Amino acid sequence: MGVPLDSREAQAEEVVDRLREAYPDSTISLNYSNRLELLVAVVLSAQCTDERVNSVTEDLFETYRTPEDYANATQDELADAIYGITFHNNKGGYLQGIGERIVEEFDGEVPDTMTDLQSLPGVGRKTANVVLQHGHDIVEGIVVDTHVQRISRRLGLTEEERPEAIETDLMTTVPEDHWQQFTHLLIDHGRATCTARNPDCADCVLEDICPSSKLDSEVDLASGEPW
Ligand code: SF4
């Protein structure tokens, strides 16, 4: 079991330093070439792998190029076009509604505020954060996906369980100029080493500062649950 640094701030800074060294090219793994494509890809990625999203959007973006294209399609047409994506029926409806609202309320442009983005169907704070960061260069918060949720808790950076509460905690501990990168680093670490079911603590660059390392313990101290 590793020993975390004295304060959560110090722990967060050390985590960022080490993961930046381990994953120097860490960035978003969804493919897109403009803000609308980014928004669509992020909406599709909820509870679906980025790999699957990228394989579906390759054709989708050829056919649907403008907000009007989505607004003028039916939910069924869009659901067919994104077949293979988790919850494709619901998400087909979201895409149609997003197109319609962008045309009617936002002059055909993807909005650039948290409030306006969250007024779009299927867009919550996480999606809005990603679009602001990567589409508009506005970093207003920390994207908390399932990897960030799990690993932040394991590392003792938060004891919260809900993404919104975790984000609030992280925003007080992670240096602001690393808010965007923090997410990508934890996602890379979650995919490569600190997986949900079988974290490879023996090969982890954070092992000595991680209170949940299972090297000397069979208990996940961050959650209190057995591994
Ligand atoms: S792999 Fe193990 S040691 Fe590394 S961060 Fe995850 S739980 Fe901690």
CSV table of C-alpha atoms and ligand atoms in Angstrom, one decimal:
chain,number,residue,atom,x,y,z
A,1,MET,CA,0.0,0.0,0.0
A,2,GLY,CA,1.3,3.4,-0.9
A,3,VAL,CA,1.3,6.5,1.3
A,4,PRO,CA,-0.3,9.6,-0.2
A,5,LEU,CA,1.4,13.0,0.2
A,6,ASP,CA,0.5,15.2,3.1
A,7,SER,CA,-2.1,17.3,1.4
A,8,ARG,CA,-4.5,16.6,-1.4
A,9,GLU,CA,-3.0,19.5,-3.3
A,10,ALA,CA,0.4,18.0,-3.1
A,11,GLN,CA,-1.0,14.6,-4.0
A,12,ALA,CA,-2.8,16.0,-7.0
A,13,GLU,CA,0.3,17.9,-8.2
A,14,GLU,CA,2.5,14.8,-7.9
A,15,VAL,CA,-0.1,12.6,-9.7
A,16,VAL,CA,-0.2,15.1,-12.6
A,17,ASP,CA,3.6,15.3,-12.8
A,18,ARG,CA,4.1,11.6,-12.9
A,19,LEU,CA,1.3,10.9,-15.4
A,20,ARG,CA,2.5,13.7,-17.7
A,21,GLU,CA,5.8,11.9,-17.8
A,22,ALA,CA,4.1,8.5,-18.4
A,23,TYR,CA,1.6,9.8,-21.0
A,24,PRO,CA,3.2,12.8,-22.7
A,25,ASP,CA,0.8,12.8,-25.7
A,26,SER,CA,-2.4,12.3,-23.7
A,27,THR,CA,-5.3,14.0,-25.4
A,28,ILE,CA,-8.9,13.5,-26.5
A,29,SER,CA,-9.3,10.3,-28.6
A,30,LEU,CA,-12.6,11.2,-30.4
A,31,ASN,CA,-12.2,12.2,-34.1
A,32,TYR,CA,-13.7,15.5,-35.2
A,33,SER,CA,-12.8,18.4,-37.4
A,34,ASN,CA,-15.2,21.1,-36.2
A,35,ARG,CA,-17.3,22.1,-33.1
A,36,LEU,CA,-20.5,20.4,-34.4
A,37,GLU,CA,-18.7,17.1,-35.0
A,38,LEU,CA,-17.1,17.4,-31.6
A,39,LEU,CA,-20.4,18.0,-29.9
A,40,VAL,CA,-22.0,15.0,-31.8
A,41,ALA,CA,-19.1,12.7,-31.0
A,42,VAL,CA,-19.2,13.5,-27.3
A,43,VAL,CA,-23.0,13.0,-27.1
A,44,LEU,CA,-22.5,9.6,-28.8
A,45,SER,CA,-19.7,8.6,-26.5
A,46,ALA,CA,-21.8,8.5,-23.4
A,47,GLN,CA,-21.6,4.9,-22.1
A,48,CYS,CA,-19.9,3.9,-25.4
A,49,THR,CA,-16.3,3.4,-26.3
A,50,ASP,CA,-14.5,6.2,-28.3
A,51,GLU,CA,-13.3,3.5,-30.7
A,52,ARG,CA,-16.9,2.6,-31.6
A,53,VAL,CA,-17.9,6.3,-31.8
A,54,ASN,CA,-15.0,7.0,-34.2
A,55,SER,CA,-16.0,4.1,-36.5
A,56,VAL,CA,-19.6,5.3,-36.7
A,57,THR,CA,-18.9,9.0,-37.1
A,58,GLU,CA,-16.6,8.4,-40.1
A,59,ASP,CA,-19.7,7.9,-42.3
A,60,LEU,CA,-22.1,10.0,-40.2
A,61,PHE,CA,-20.0,13.2,-40.7
A,62,GLU,CA,-19.9,12.6,-44.5
A,63,THR,CA,-23.7,12.7,-44.6
A,64,TYR,CA,-24.6,15.1,-41.8
A,65,ARG,CA,-22.5,18.2,-42.1
A,66,THR,CA,-24.5,21.1,-40.7
A,67,PRO,CA,-27.0,21.7,-37.9
A,68,GLU,CA,-29.7,21.9,-40.5
A,69,ASP,CA,-28.9,18.4,-41.7
A,70,TYR,CA,-29.6,17.0,-38.2
A,71,ALA,CA,-32.6,19.3,-37.7
A,72,ASN,CA,-34.2,18.1,-41.0
A,73,ALA,CA,-33.6,14.4,-40.4
A,74,THR,CA,-36.0,12.2,-38.4
A,75,GLN,CA,-35.1,10.4,-35.2
A,76,ASP,CA,-35.3,7.1,-37.0
A,77,GLU,CA,-33.0,8.1,-39.8
A,78,LEU,CA,-30.4,9.3,-37.3
A,79,ALA,CA,-30.8,6.2,-35.1
A,80,ASP,CA,-30.1,4.1,-38.2
A,81,ALA,CA,-27.1,6.2,-39.1
A,82,ILE,CA,-25.6,5.7,-35.7
A,83,TYR,CA,-26.6,2.0,-35.3
A,84,GLY,CA,-24.0,0.2,-33.2
A,85,ILE,CA,-23.7,3.1,-30.7
A,86,THR,CA,-25.2,2.4,-27.2
A,87,PHE,CA,-28.7,3.7,-26.9
A,88,HIS,CA,-28.8,4.7,-30.6
A,89,ASN,CA,-32.5,5.3,-30.6
A,90,ASN,CA,-32.3,7.9,-27.8
A,91,LYS,CA,-29.2,9.4,-29.2
A,92,GLY,CA,-30.8,9.7,-32.6
A,93,GLY,CA,-33.5,11.9,-31.0
A,94,TYR,CA,-30.8,13.9,-29.2
A,95,LEU,CA,-29.0,14.7,-32.4
A,96,GLN,CA,-32.2,15.7,-34.1
A,97,GLY,CA,-33.1,18.0,-31.2
A,98,ILE,CA,-29.6,19.4,-31.0
A,99,GLY,CA,-29.6,20.3,-34.7
A,100,GLU,CA,-33.1,22.0,-34.3
A,101,ARG,CA,-32.1,24.0,-31.3
A,102,ILE,CA,-28.8,25.2,-32.7
A,103,VAL,CA,-30.6,26.4,-35.9
A,104,GLU,CA,-33.5,28.0,-34.0
A,105,GLU,CA,-31.8,29.4,-30.9
A,106,PHE,CA,-28.1,29.8,-31.6
A,107,ASP,CA,-27.9,31.0,-35.2
A,108,GLY,CA,-26.5,27.8,-36.4
A,109,GLU,CA,-23.4,27.9,-34.1
A,110,VAL,CA,-22.5,25.5,-31.3
A,111,PRO,CA,-23.0,27.6,-28.1
A,112,ASP,CA,-20.0,28.6,-26.0
A,113,THR,CA,-21.4,28.8,-22.5
A,114,MET,CA,-22.1,26.1,-20.0
A,115,THR,CA,-25.7,27.1,-19.6
A,116,ASP,CA,-26.5,27.2,-23.3
A,117,LEU,CA,-24.7,23.9,-24.0
A,118,GLN,CA,-26.6,22.2,-21.2
A,119,SER,CA,-29.9,23.5,-22.7
A,120,LEU,CA,-29.3,21.1,-25.7
A,121,PRO,CA,-30.9,17.6,-25.5
A,122,GLY,CA,-28.6,14.9,-24.2
A,123,VAL,CA,-25.9,17.4,-23.0
A,124,GLY,CA,-25.0,17.4,-19.4
A,125,ARG,CA,-22.2,19.1,-17.6
A,126,LYS,CA,-19.6,16.5,-18.6
A,127,THR,CA,-20.3,16.9,-22.3
A,128,ALA,CA,-20.5,20.7,-22.0
A,129,ASN,CA,-17.1,20.7,-20.3
A,130,VAL,CA,-15.5,18.7,-23.1
A,131,VAL,CA,-17.1,20.9,-25.9
A,132,LEU,CA,-16.0,24.1,-24.1
A,133,GLN,CA,-12.5,22.8,-23.6
A,134,HIS,CA,-11.8,21.4,-27.0
A,135,GLY,CA,-14.2,23.4,-29.1
A,136,HIS,CA,-13.9,26.8,-27.6
A,137,ASP,CA,-10.7,26.8,-25.6
A,138,ILE,CA,-12.6,27.6,-22.4
A,139,VAL,CA,-11.7,25.6,-19.4
A,140,GLU,CA,-14.4,26.0,-16.8
A,141,GLY,CA,-14.2,22.7,-14.9
A,142,ILE,CA,-12.8,19.2,-14.9
A,143,VAL,CA,-14.4,16.5,-17.0
A,144,VAL,CA,-15.3,13.6,-14.7
A,145,ASP,CA,-15.9,10.4,-16.7
A,146,THR,CA,-15.8,6.9,-15.3
A,147,HIS,CA,-12.0,6.7,-15.2
A,148,VAL,CA,-11.6,10.0,-13.4
A,149,GLN,CA,-14.4,9.1,-11.0
A,150,ARG,CA,-12.7,5.7,-10.1
A,151,ILE,CA,-9.1,6.7,-10.0
A,152,SER,CA,-9.5,10.0,-8.2
A,153,ARG,CA,-11.1,8.0,-5.4
A,154,ARG,CA,-8.5,5.4,-5.4
A,155,LEU,CA,-5.8,8.0,-5.2
A,156,GLY,CA,-7.5,9.7,-2.2
A,157,LEU,CA,-8.1,12.9,-4.1
A,158,THR,CA,-11.8,12.8,-3.2
A,159,GLU,CA,-14.2,10.7,-1.2
A,160,GLU,CA,-17.2,11.8,-3.1
A,161,GLU,CA,-19.2,9.5,-5.3
A,162,ARG,CA,-21.2,11.6,-7.7
A,163,PRO,CA,-19.3,13.2,-10.7
A,164,GLU,CA,-20.5,16.7,-9.9
A,165,ALA,CA,-19.2,16.5,-6.3
A,166,ILE,CA,-16.0,14.9,-7.4
A,167,GLU,CA,-15.5,17.7,-9.9
A,168,THR,CA,-15.9,20.3,-7.1
A,169,ASP,CA,-13.3,18.5,-5.0
A,170,LEU,CA,-10.9,18.2,-7.8
A,171,MET,CA,-11.2,21.9,-8.8
A,172,THR,CA,-9.9,22.8,-5.3
A,173,THR,CA,-6.9,20.5,-5.5
A,174,VAL,CA,-5.8,20.1,-9.1
A,175,PRO,CA,-3.8,23.1,-10.4
A,176,GLU,CA,-6.0,25.1,-12.7
A,177,ASP,CA,-3.6,25.0,-15.6
A,178,HIS,CA,-3.9,21.2,-15.6
A,179,TRP,CA,-7.7,20.9,-15.4
A,180,GLN,CA,-8.0,19.9,-19.0
A,181,GLN,CA,-5.0,17.6,-19.1
A,182,PHE,CA,-5.9,15.9,-15.8
A,183,THR,CA,-8.9,14.2,-17.4
A,184,HIS,CA,-6.9,12.8,-20.3
A,185,LEU,CA,-4.1,11.6,-18.1
A,186,LEU,CA,-6.5,9.7,-15.8
A,187,ILE,CA,-8.3,8.2,-18.8
A,188,ASP,CA,-5.0,7.0,-20.3
A,189,HIS,CA,-4.0,5.6,-16.9
A,190,GLY,CA,-7.4,4.0,-16.5
A,191,ARG,CA,-7.1,2.3,-19.8
A,192,ALA,CA,-3.5,1.2,-19.5
A,193,THR,CA,-3.0,0.4,-15.8
A,194,CYS,CA,-5.6,1.3,-13.3
A,195,THR,CA,-8.5,-0.6,-14.9
A,196,ALA,CA,-11.8,-1.0,-13.2
A,197,ARG,CA,-11.6,-4.7,-12.5
A,198,ASN,CA,-7.9,-5.5,-12.4
A,199,PRO,CA,-5.6,-2.6,-11.7
A,200,ASP,CA,-1.9,-3.4,-12.4
A,201,CYS,CA,-0.6,-1.9,-9.2
A,202,ALA,CA,2.8,-3.6,-9.5
A,203,ASP,CA,3.4,-1.8,-12.8
A,204,CYS,CA,1.9,1.6,-11.7
A,205,VAL,CA,3.9,4.8,-11.6
A,206,LEU,CA,1.7,6.0,-8.7
A,207,GLU,CA,2.0,2.9,-6.6
A,208,ASP,CA,4.1,4.4,-3.7
A,209,ILE,CA,1.7,7.3,-3.2
A,210,CYS,CA,-1.6,5.4,-3.8
A,211,PRO,CA,-3.5,4.5,-0.7
A,212,SER,CA,-5.5,1.9,-2.7
A,213,SER,CA,-2.5,0.0,-4.0
A,214,LYS,CA,-3.3,-3.7,-3.7
A,215,LEU,CA,0.3,-4.7,-3.4
A,216,ASP,CA,0.2,-5.2,0.3
A,217,SER,CA,-3.5,-5.2,0.8
A,218,GLU,CA,-6.6,-7.0,-0.5
A,219,VAL,CA,-8.8,-4.1,0.4
A,220,ASP,CA,-9.6,-1.0,-1.6
A,221,LEU,CA,-9.1,1.6,1.1
A,222,ALA,CA,-10.5,4.4,-1.0
A,223,SER,CA,-13.9,2.7,-1.3
A,224,GLY,CA,-13.7,0.3,1.6
A,225,GLU,CA,-14.6,-2.4,-0.8
A,226,PRO,CA,-12.7,-5.6,-1.5
A,227,TRP,CA,-11.0,-5.6,-4.9
B,1,SF4,S1,-3.0,0.9,-10.4
B,1,SF4,FE1,-3.1,0.5,-8.3
B,1,SF4,S2,-1.5,1.7,-7.4
B,1,SF4,FE2,-1.9,2.5,-9.4
B,1,SF4,S3,-3.4,4.2,-9.1
B,1,SF4,FE3,-4.6,2.3,-9.6
B,1,SF4,S4,-5.0,1.4,-7.5
B,1,SF4,FE4,-3.4,2.9,-7.3
